[in-house]
Amino acid sequence: MLISKFCKENFNVSLGELENKIGCALPSEYARFLEKYNGGFTPKTKWTGKNKSDIRGFLGIGISDDYWNLEEEIKHEKSNDLFRNSFLPIAKNSFGDLFCINVDDGEIWFAYHDNDKRIKIADGFAEFIAKCKSGSIGHIRTIEERKQGMIDAGVWHLFSEDMVEDWQKEIDRYSNMTQEEVAF
């Protein structure tokens, strides 16, 4: 799996603080992953095992973007409910569904964002990562290419200036991204 890791400034202090805050040590494979990558973006990544899904990114510690900040995610009602049952959110797909690790036994579970359904998908974090497949970012389409794509698809009437703003944010994010293979 390819990842564009998050900043790891003051990470060791943050990991210890997180474990104190949640009242338990993290499963060792997941803790090693956090120590090495601190989560990160995973564009063009798919979970290929049971309940196939994309994976947009892994949550990190001390991340300024609250959407990807593990500590902030635990504060959300859905994630807080999951955590009270030993499930720590670790990653998200494009729909906001969560990949969680059971802090008691290290199993990986998929939790839907819009209901209480959870499905076990892997016995451990390394098995989970092994079934994640990524493509490299490659060419990032320009705004002009995206506009032309909408015209070619016959959906130009859906175009808005807000789209251009979102496209530019995506272009900026992906053009500055460095991906590396996840290894333990």
XYZ file of N, CA and C in Angstrom:
552
model
N 0.844 -1.170 0.000
C 0.000 0.000 0.000
C 0.891 1.236 0.000
N 0.475 2.245 -0.755
C 1.195 3.510 -0.799
C 0.544 4.510 0.143
N 1.375 5.312 0.807
C 0.867 6.311 1.743
C 1.693 7.584 1.616
N 1.041 8.705 1.821
C 1.718 9.991 1.947
C 1.584 10.380 3.408
N 2.628 10.082 4.185
C 2.538 10.165 5.642
C 2.359 11.603 6.136
N 1.769 11.685 7.324
C 1.580 12.979 7.994
C 2.840 13.344 8.771
N 2.957 14.599 9.116
C 4.070 15.125 9.906
C 4.149 14.379 11.239
N 5.375 14.143 11.704
C 5.570 13.398 12.950
C 6.224 14.238 14.039
N 6.137 15.549 13.959
C 6.709 16.411 14.992
C 6.096 16.091 16.348
N 6.923 15.967 17.375
C 6.474 15.664 18.739
C 5.637 14.399 18.815
N 5.867 13.475 17.890
C 5.020 12.298 17.819
C 5.107 11.418 19.054
N 6.299 11.106 19.546
C 6.416 10.187 20.680
C 5.658 10.684 21.895
N 5.707 11.979 22.142
C 4.942 12.544 23.249
C 3.455 12.363 22.978
N 3.035 12.613 21.747
C 1.618 12.506 21.400
C 1.099 11.077 21.512
N 1.914 10.080 21.106
C 1.486 8.683 21.204
C 1.272 8.299 22.661
N 2.222 8.665 23.516
C 2.069 8.389 24.949
C 0.861 9.082 25.539
N 0.650 10.330 25.145
C -0.521 11.069 25.627
C -1.803 10.403 25.162
N -1.815 9.950 23.917
C -3.011 9.280 23.393
C -3.292 8.005 24.185
N -2.273 7.188 24.421
C -2.481 5.949 25.165
C -2.957 6.247 26.586
N -2.440 7.293 27.203
C -2.938 7.692 28.534
C -4.393 8.131 28.456
N -4.720 8.895 27.427
C -6.070 9.415 27.262
C -7.096 8.294 27.059
N -6.717 7.281 26.244
C -7.672 6.209 25.968
C -7.597 5.091 27.003
N -6.579 5.138 27.861
C -6.510 4.190 28.966
C -6.000 2.810 28.605
N -5.299 2.686 27.472
C -4.733 1.392 27.097
C -3.621 1.600 26.086
N -2.781 0.583 25.981
C -1.730 0.603 24.961
C -2.355 0.211 23.625
N -1.841 0.778 22.548
C -2.323 0.424 21.214
C -1.760 -0.935 20.811
N -2.494 -1.701 20.004
C -1.924 -2.950 19.480
C -0.587 -2.657 18.801
N 0.396 -3.519 19.000
C 1.781 -3.231 18.611
C 1.965 -2.946 17.121
N 1.319 -3.718 16.233
C 1.471 -3.469 14.789
C 0.977 -2.077 14.425
N -0.161 -1.688 14.986
C -0.720 -0.370 14.701
C 0.148 0.730 15.307
N 0.664 0.518 16.508
C 1.543 1.516 17.142
C 2.802 1.723 16.294
N 3.377 0.640 15.752
C 4.561 0.771 14.878
C 4.217 1.565 13.614
N 3.038 1.320 13.055
C 2.583 2.060 11.877
C 2.486 3.553 12.203
N 1.870 3.886 13.333
C 1.749 5.293 13.726
C 3.124 5.921 13.953
N 4.022 5.193 14.597
C 5.365 5.716 14.848
C 6.107 6.015 13.556
N 5.895 5.184 12.547
C 6.620 5.353 11.285
C 5.956 6.357 10.348
N 4.622 6.357 10.282
C 3.913 7.169 9.283
C 2.997 8.235 9.884
N 2.541 8.032 11.103
C 1.545 8.908 11.733
C 0.311 9.064 10.846
N -0.140 7.963 10.277
C -1.278 8.026 9.365
C -0.847 8.691 8.074
N -1.825 9.073 7.265
C -1.509 9.764 6.019
C -2.560 9.531 4.961
N -2.412 10.277 3.873
C -3.336 10.144 2.748
C -2.992 8.903 1.938
N -4.029 8.230 1.446
C -3.844 7.024 0.649
C -4.702 7.098 -0.622
N -4.415 8.077 -1.487
C -5.211 8.174 -2.714
C -5.024 6.929 -3.575
N -6.061 6.578 -4.305
C -6.057 5.409 -5.197
C -5.764 4.120 -4.436
N -6.280 4.017 -3.214
C -6.093 2.807 -2.407
C -7.427 2.116 -2.206
N -7.414 0.811 -2.362
C -8.604 -0.024 -2.193
C -8.305 -1.128 -1.190
N -9.289 -1.392 -0.342
C -9.273 -2.577 0.523
C -9.845 -3.685 -0.343
N -9.071 -4.757 -0.570
C -9.490 -5.792 -1.510
C -10.091 -7.014 -0.840
N -10.150 -7.022 0.482
C -10.708 -8.158 1.201
C -12.225 -8.050 1.298
N -12.774 -8.708 2.299
C -14.212 -8.690 2.556
C -14.706 -7.244 2.660
N -15.863 -6.953 2.066
C -16.460 -5.611 2.051
C -15.534 -4.608 1.371
N -15.227 -4.846 0.114
C -14.324 -3.979 -0.650
C -14.714 -2.514 -0.495
N -13.694 -1.660 -0.376
C -13.924 -0.231 -0.181
C -12.653 0.523 -0.550
N -12.808 1.804 -0.836
C -11.627 2.639 -0.967
C -11.160 3.033 0.432
N -9.944 3.516 0.529
C -9.424 4.061 1.782
C -8.801 5.410 1.437
N -9.406 6.486 1.915
C -8.908 7.832 1.601
C -7.690 8.199 2.424
N -7.639 7.709 3.672
C -6.508 8.044 4.511
C -6.613 7.416 5.883
N -5.470 7.424 6.574
C -5.371 6.919 7.938
C -5.252 8.100 8.886
N -5.938 8.030 10.002
C -5.907 9.092 11.000
C -4.522 9.173 11.640
N -4.142 10.385 12.032
C -2.849 10.598 12.662
C -2.992 11.344 13.973
N -1.889 11.482 14.677
C -1.874 12.144 15.977
C -1.297 13.548 15.809
N -1.996 14.538 16.361
C -1.508 15.913 16.310
C -1.626 16.549 14.937
N -2.538 16.078 14.115
C -2.736 16.603 12.769
C -3.575 17.872 12.850
N -3.184 18.908 12.116
C -3.920 20.176 12.179
C -5.285 20.090 11.500
N -5.452 19.180 10.550
C -6.731 18.986 9.876
C -7.582 18.053 10.748
N -8.591 18.610 11.412
C -9.396 17.824 12.357
C -10.019 16.577 11.740
N -10.297 16.594 10.423
C -10.913 15.440 9.773
C -10.011 14.215 9.852
N -8.682 14.424 9.877
C -7.728 13.320 9.903
C -7.038 13.172 11.248
N -7.444 13.949 12.245
C -6.828 13.923 13.570
C -7.500 12.856 14.420
N -6.741 11.851 14.817
C -7.281 10.727 15.599
C -7.917 11.199 16.895
N -7.262 12.116 17.590
C -7.798 12.606 18.865
C -9.133 13.320 18.673
N -9.246 14.098 17.605
C -10.506 14.795 17.316
C -11.590 13.802 16.885
N -11.195 12.785 16.120
C -12.164 11.792 15.649
C -12.805 11.059 16.827
N -12.030 10.766 17.851
C -12.568 10.067 19.019
C -13.652 10.897 19.707
N -13.585 12.213 19.583
C -14.572 13.093 20.218
C -15.927 13.064 19.517
N -15.970 12.665 18.228
C -17.242 12.616 17.517
C -18.140 11.533 18.123
N -19.418 11.791 18.137
C -20.374 10.887 18.800
C -20.251 9.449 18.303
N -20.260 9.239 16.994
C -20.197 7.886 16.430
C -18.889 7.193 16.857
N -17.769 7.899 16.714
C -16.480 7.303 17.067
C -16.363 7.088 18.565
N -16.927 7.996 19.345
C -16.903 7.847 20.794
C -17.689 6.602 21.205
N -18.852 6.384 20.572
C -19.640 5.177 20.845
C -18.860 3.922 20.476
N -18.187 3.962 19.321
C -17.371 2.821 18.912
C -16.269 2.570 19.933
N -15.599 3.642 20.364
C -14.477 3.489 21.277
C -14.909 2.924 22.633
N -16.088 3.312 23.091
C -16.580 2.751 24.355
C -16.718 1.230 24.262
N -16.795 0.717 23.033
C -16.866 -0.732 22.810
C -15.527 -1.282 22.314
N -14.428 -0.582 22.612
C -13.049 -0.996 22.307
C -12.635 -0.826 20.849
N -13.416 -0.125 20.028
C -13.074 0.073 18.623
C -12.510 1.476 18.408
N -11.237 1.551 18.034
C -10.571 2.828 17.788
C -10.564 3.089 16.276
N -11.160 4.190 15.815
C -11.119 4.511 14.377
C -9.675 4.725 13.931
N -9.307 4.147 12.779
C -7.940 4.313 12.284
C -7.884 4.867 10.864
N -8.963 4.716 10.083
C -8.956 5.163 8.692
C -10.384 5.446 8.237
N -10.508 6.163 7.101
C -11.827 6.501 6.547
C -11.848 6.231 5.050
N -13.053 5.918 4.570
C -13.222 5.822 3.120
C -13.875 7.116 2.614
N -14.179 7.175 1.332
C -14.710 8.413 0.757
C -16.132 8.729 1.214
N -16.824 7.780 1.818
C -18.177 8.019 2.326
C -18.198 8.398 3.796
N -17.043 8.361 4.448
C -16.968 8.655 5.878
C -17.132 7.426 6.748
N -17.207 6.239 6.114
C -17.223 5.002 6.895
C -15.848 4.833 7.526
N -15.803 4.100 8.626
C -14.568 3.996 9.399
C -13.996 2.578 9.377
N -12.689 2.507 9.307
C -11.963 1.276 9.575
C -11.486 1.425 11.007
N -11.740 0.416 11.837
C -11.424 0.495 13.267
C -10.557 -0.681 13.685
N -9.754 -0.445 14.720
C -8.990 -1.532 15.318
C -9.570 -1.793 16.705
N -9.766 -3.063 17.016
C -10.218 -3.425 18.348
C -8.988 -3.373 19.252
N -8.973 -2.457 20.202
C -7.786 -2.264 21.039
C -7.546 -3.450 21.980
N -8.531 -4.316 22.165
C -8.353 -5.485 23.032
C -7.615 -6.620 22.336
N -7.896 -6.845 21.036
C -7.309 -8.006 20.359
C -6.640 -7.686 19.021
N -6.678 -6.427 18.563
C -6.010 -6.024 17.332
C -6.761 -6.304 16.042
N -7.964 -6.882 16.134
C -8.740 -7.155 14.926
C -9.153 -5.844 14.254
N -9.334 -5.899 12.932
C -9.759 -4.734 12.164
C -11.217 -4.935 11.758
N -11.998 -3.870 11.940
C -13.427 -3.890 11.666
C -13.793 -2.723 10.767
N -14.834 -2.902 9.977
C -15.391 -1.854 9.130
C -16.686 -1.392 9.793
N -16.829 -0.090 10.014
C -18.022 0.465 10.674
C -18.673 1.481 9.751
N -19.922 1.231 9.401
C -20.662 2.157 8.549
C -20.965 3.441 9.309
N -20.876 4.575 8.618
C -21.090 5.873 9.277
C -22.561 6.155 9.562
N -23.465 5.517 8.831
C -24.882 5.868 8.943
C -25.728 4.835 9.691
N -25.078 3.820 10.263
C -25.812 2.864 11.097
C -24.820 2.212 12.060
N -25.279 1.282 12.855
C -24.420 0.654 13.862
C -23.780 -0.650 13.378
N -23.900 -0.938 12.088
C -23.363 -2.185 11.549
C -21.838 -2.152 11.526
N -21.225 -3.225 12.046
C -19.769 -3.409 12.029
C -19.478 -4.803 11.502
N -18.414 -4.898 10.707
C -18.043 -6.168 10.106
C -16.549 -6.398 10.313
N -16.194 -7.553 10.867
C -14.777 -7.893 11.023
C -14.204 -8.162 9.635
N -13.047 -7.527 9.336
C -12.456 -7.705 8.015
C -11.038 -8.277 8.048
N -10.366 -8.235 9.197
C -9.006 -8.793 9.277
C -8.690 -9.158 10.725
N -7.831 -10.156 10.892
C -7.433 -10.592 12.231
C -6.427 -9.659 12.881
N -5.720 -8.862 12.069
C -4.732 -7.939 12.612
C -4.379 -6.853 11.616
N -3.612 -5.880 12.089
C -3.281 -4.712 11.268
C -2.413 -5.077 10.065
N -1.413 -5.936 10.249
C -0.544 -6.323 9.128
C -1.345 -7.036 8.039
N -2.268 -7.905 8.424
C -3.128 -8.588 7.443
C -3.986 -7.564 6.701
N -4.496 -6.597 7.424
C -5.305 -5.531 6.827
C -4.488 -4.764 5.780
N -3.296 -4.327 6.140
C -2.442 -3.561 5.224
C -2.090 -4.394 3.988
N -1.846 -5.694 4.189
C -1.478 -6.568 3.073
C -2.580 -6.649 2.019
N -3.828 -6.415 2.427
C -4.941 -6.479 1.480
C -5.361 -5.100 0.962
N -4.545 -4.089 1.253
C -4.773 -2.748 0.713
C -3.882 -2.579 -0.510
N -4.482 -2.252 -1.626
C -3.727 -2.089 -2.875
C -3.862 -0.643 -3.355
N -2.719 -0.064 -3.749
C -2.685 1.337 -4.166
C -2.110 1.486 -5.560
N -2.542 2.544 -6.215
C -1.911 2.984 -7.450
C -1.212 4.298 -7.161
N -0.188 4.599 -7.941
C 0.479 5.884 -7.730
C -0.411 7.002 -8.260
N -0.199 8.197 -7.751
C -1.054 9.327 -8.113
C -1.001 9.597 -9.610
N 0.182 9.612 -10.181
C 0.301 9.839 -11.618
C -0.124 11.240 -12.028
N -0.661 11.340 -13.244
C -1.077 12.634 -13.793
C -2.251 13.205 -13.000
N -2.152 14.465 -12.648
C -3.237 15.156 -11.961
C -3.914 16.053 -12.986
N -5.179 15.763 -13.249
C -5.898 16.523 -14.287
C -6.003 17.998 -13.908
N -5.775 18.853 -14.885
C -5.884 20.296 -14.689
C -7.352 20.694 -14.625
N -7.591 21.926 -14.238
C -8.965 22.441 -14.208
C -9.556 22.409 -15.612
N -8.763 22.800 -16.608
C -9.247 22.787 -17.997
C -9.624 21.378 -18.439
N -8.805 20.371 -18.068
C -9.119 18.985 -18.421
C -10.402 18.525 -17.737
N -10.612 18.948 -16.524
C -11.827 18.568 -15.797
C -13.060 19.218 -16.415
N -12.942 20.482 -16.802
C -14.057 21.164 -17.480
C -14.396 20.440 -18.775
N -13.354 20.114 -19.558
C -13.577 19.415 -20.825
C -14.219 18.053 -20.585
N -13.823 17.381 -19.518
C -14.427 16.096 -19.176
C -15.922 16.223 -18.907
N -16.313 17.301 -18.236
C -17.739 17.531 -17.977
C -18.486 17.803 -19.279
N -17.869 18.568 -20.170
C -18.489 18.853 -21.471
C -18.650 17.556 -22.252
N -17.569 16.752 -22.310
C -17.598 15.483 -23.043
C -18.637 14.519 -22.481
N -18.851 14.564 -21.174
C -19.828 13.671 -20.531
C -21.253 14.215 -20.609
N -21.401 15.430 -21.138
C -22.736 16.014 -21.272
C -23.328 16.515 -19.962
N -22.456 16.847 -19.018
C -22.957 17.320 -17.724
C -22.435 18.723 -17.394
N -22.130 19.493 -18.431
C -21.621 20.850 -18.213
C -22.595 21.699 -17.407
N -23.873 21.423 -17.514
C -24.891 22.195 -16.780
C -24.719 22.071 -15.263
N -23.970 21.079 -14.800
C -23.730 20.895 -13.368
C -22.514 21.682 -12.868
N -21.784 22.301 -13.788
C -20.574 23.043 -13.435
C -20.890 24.223 -12.516
N -19.971 24.456 -11.552
C -20.091 25.625 -10.679
C -18.701 26.135 -10.323
N -18.624 27.378 -9.920
C -17.345 27.948 -9.496
C -16.836 27.262 -8.219
N -17.763 26.751 -7.392
C -17.340 25.997 -6.200
C -16.535 24.762 -6.597
N -16.904 24.149 -7.733
C -16.158 22.990 -8.221
C -14.718 23.372 -8.519
N -14.524 24.535 -9.151
C -13.176 24.987 -9.488
C -12.350 25.150 -8.220
N -12.956 25.714 -7.180
C -12.252 25.887 -5.905
C -11.861 24.531 -5.314
N -12.792 23.578 -5.326
C -12.500 22.235 -4.815
C -11.446 21.532 -5.668
N -11.554 21.666 -6.987
C -10.573 21.059 -7.878
C -9.186 21.614 -7.592
N -9.086 22.923 -7.391
C -7.783 23.537 -7.147
C -7.186 23.035 -5.838
N -8.021 22.875 -4.817
C -7.524 22.327 -3.546
C -6.977 20.918 -3.751
N -7.704 20.112 -4.514
C -7.267 18.746 -4.787
C -5.964 18.740 -5.587
N -5.872 19.590 -6.599
C -4.658 19.688 -7.415
C -3.473 20.080 -6.541
N -3.671 21.072 -5.681
C -2.588 21.522 -4.789
C -2.151 20.407 -3.844
N -3.122 19.685 -3.272
C -2.799 18.614 -2.320
C -2.026 17.487 -3.008
N -2.539 17.013 -4.145
C -1.926 15.865 -4.793
C -0.613 16.197 -5.497
N -0.449 17.410 -5.978
C 0.795 17.748 -6.670
C 1.970 17.851 -5.697
N 1.709 18.072 -4.425
C 2.771 18.173 -3.427
C 2.936 16.895 -2.609
N 2.277 15.825 -3.019
C 2.260 14.599 -2.244
C 3.371 13.648 -2.666
N 4.052 13.076 -1.680
C 5.057 12.050 -1.920
C 4.531 10.750 -1.332
N 4.421 9.723 -2.162
C 3.931 8.430 -1.693
C 5.098 7.483 -1.441
N 4.933 6.621 -0.439
C 5.915 5.582 -0.168
C 5.187 4.302 0.203
N 5.856 3.177 -0.038
C 5.291 1.867 0.274
C 5.304 1.648 1.771
N 4.175 1.212 2.333
C 4.098 0.923 3.767
C 4.864 -0.376 4.040
N 5.764 -0.296 5.003
C 6.545 -1.474 5.408
C 6.698 -1.434 6.923
N 6.721 -2.589 7.535
C 6.872 -2.668 8.988
C 8.288 -3.039 9.348
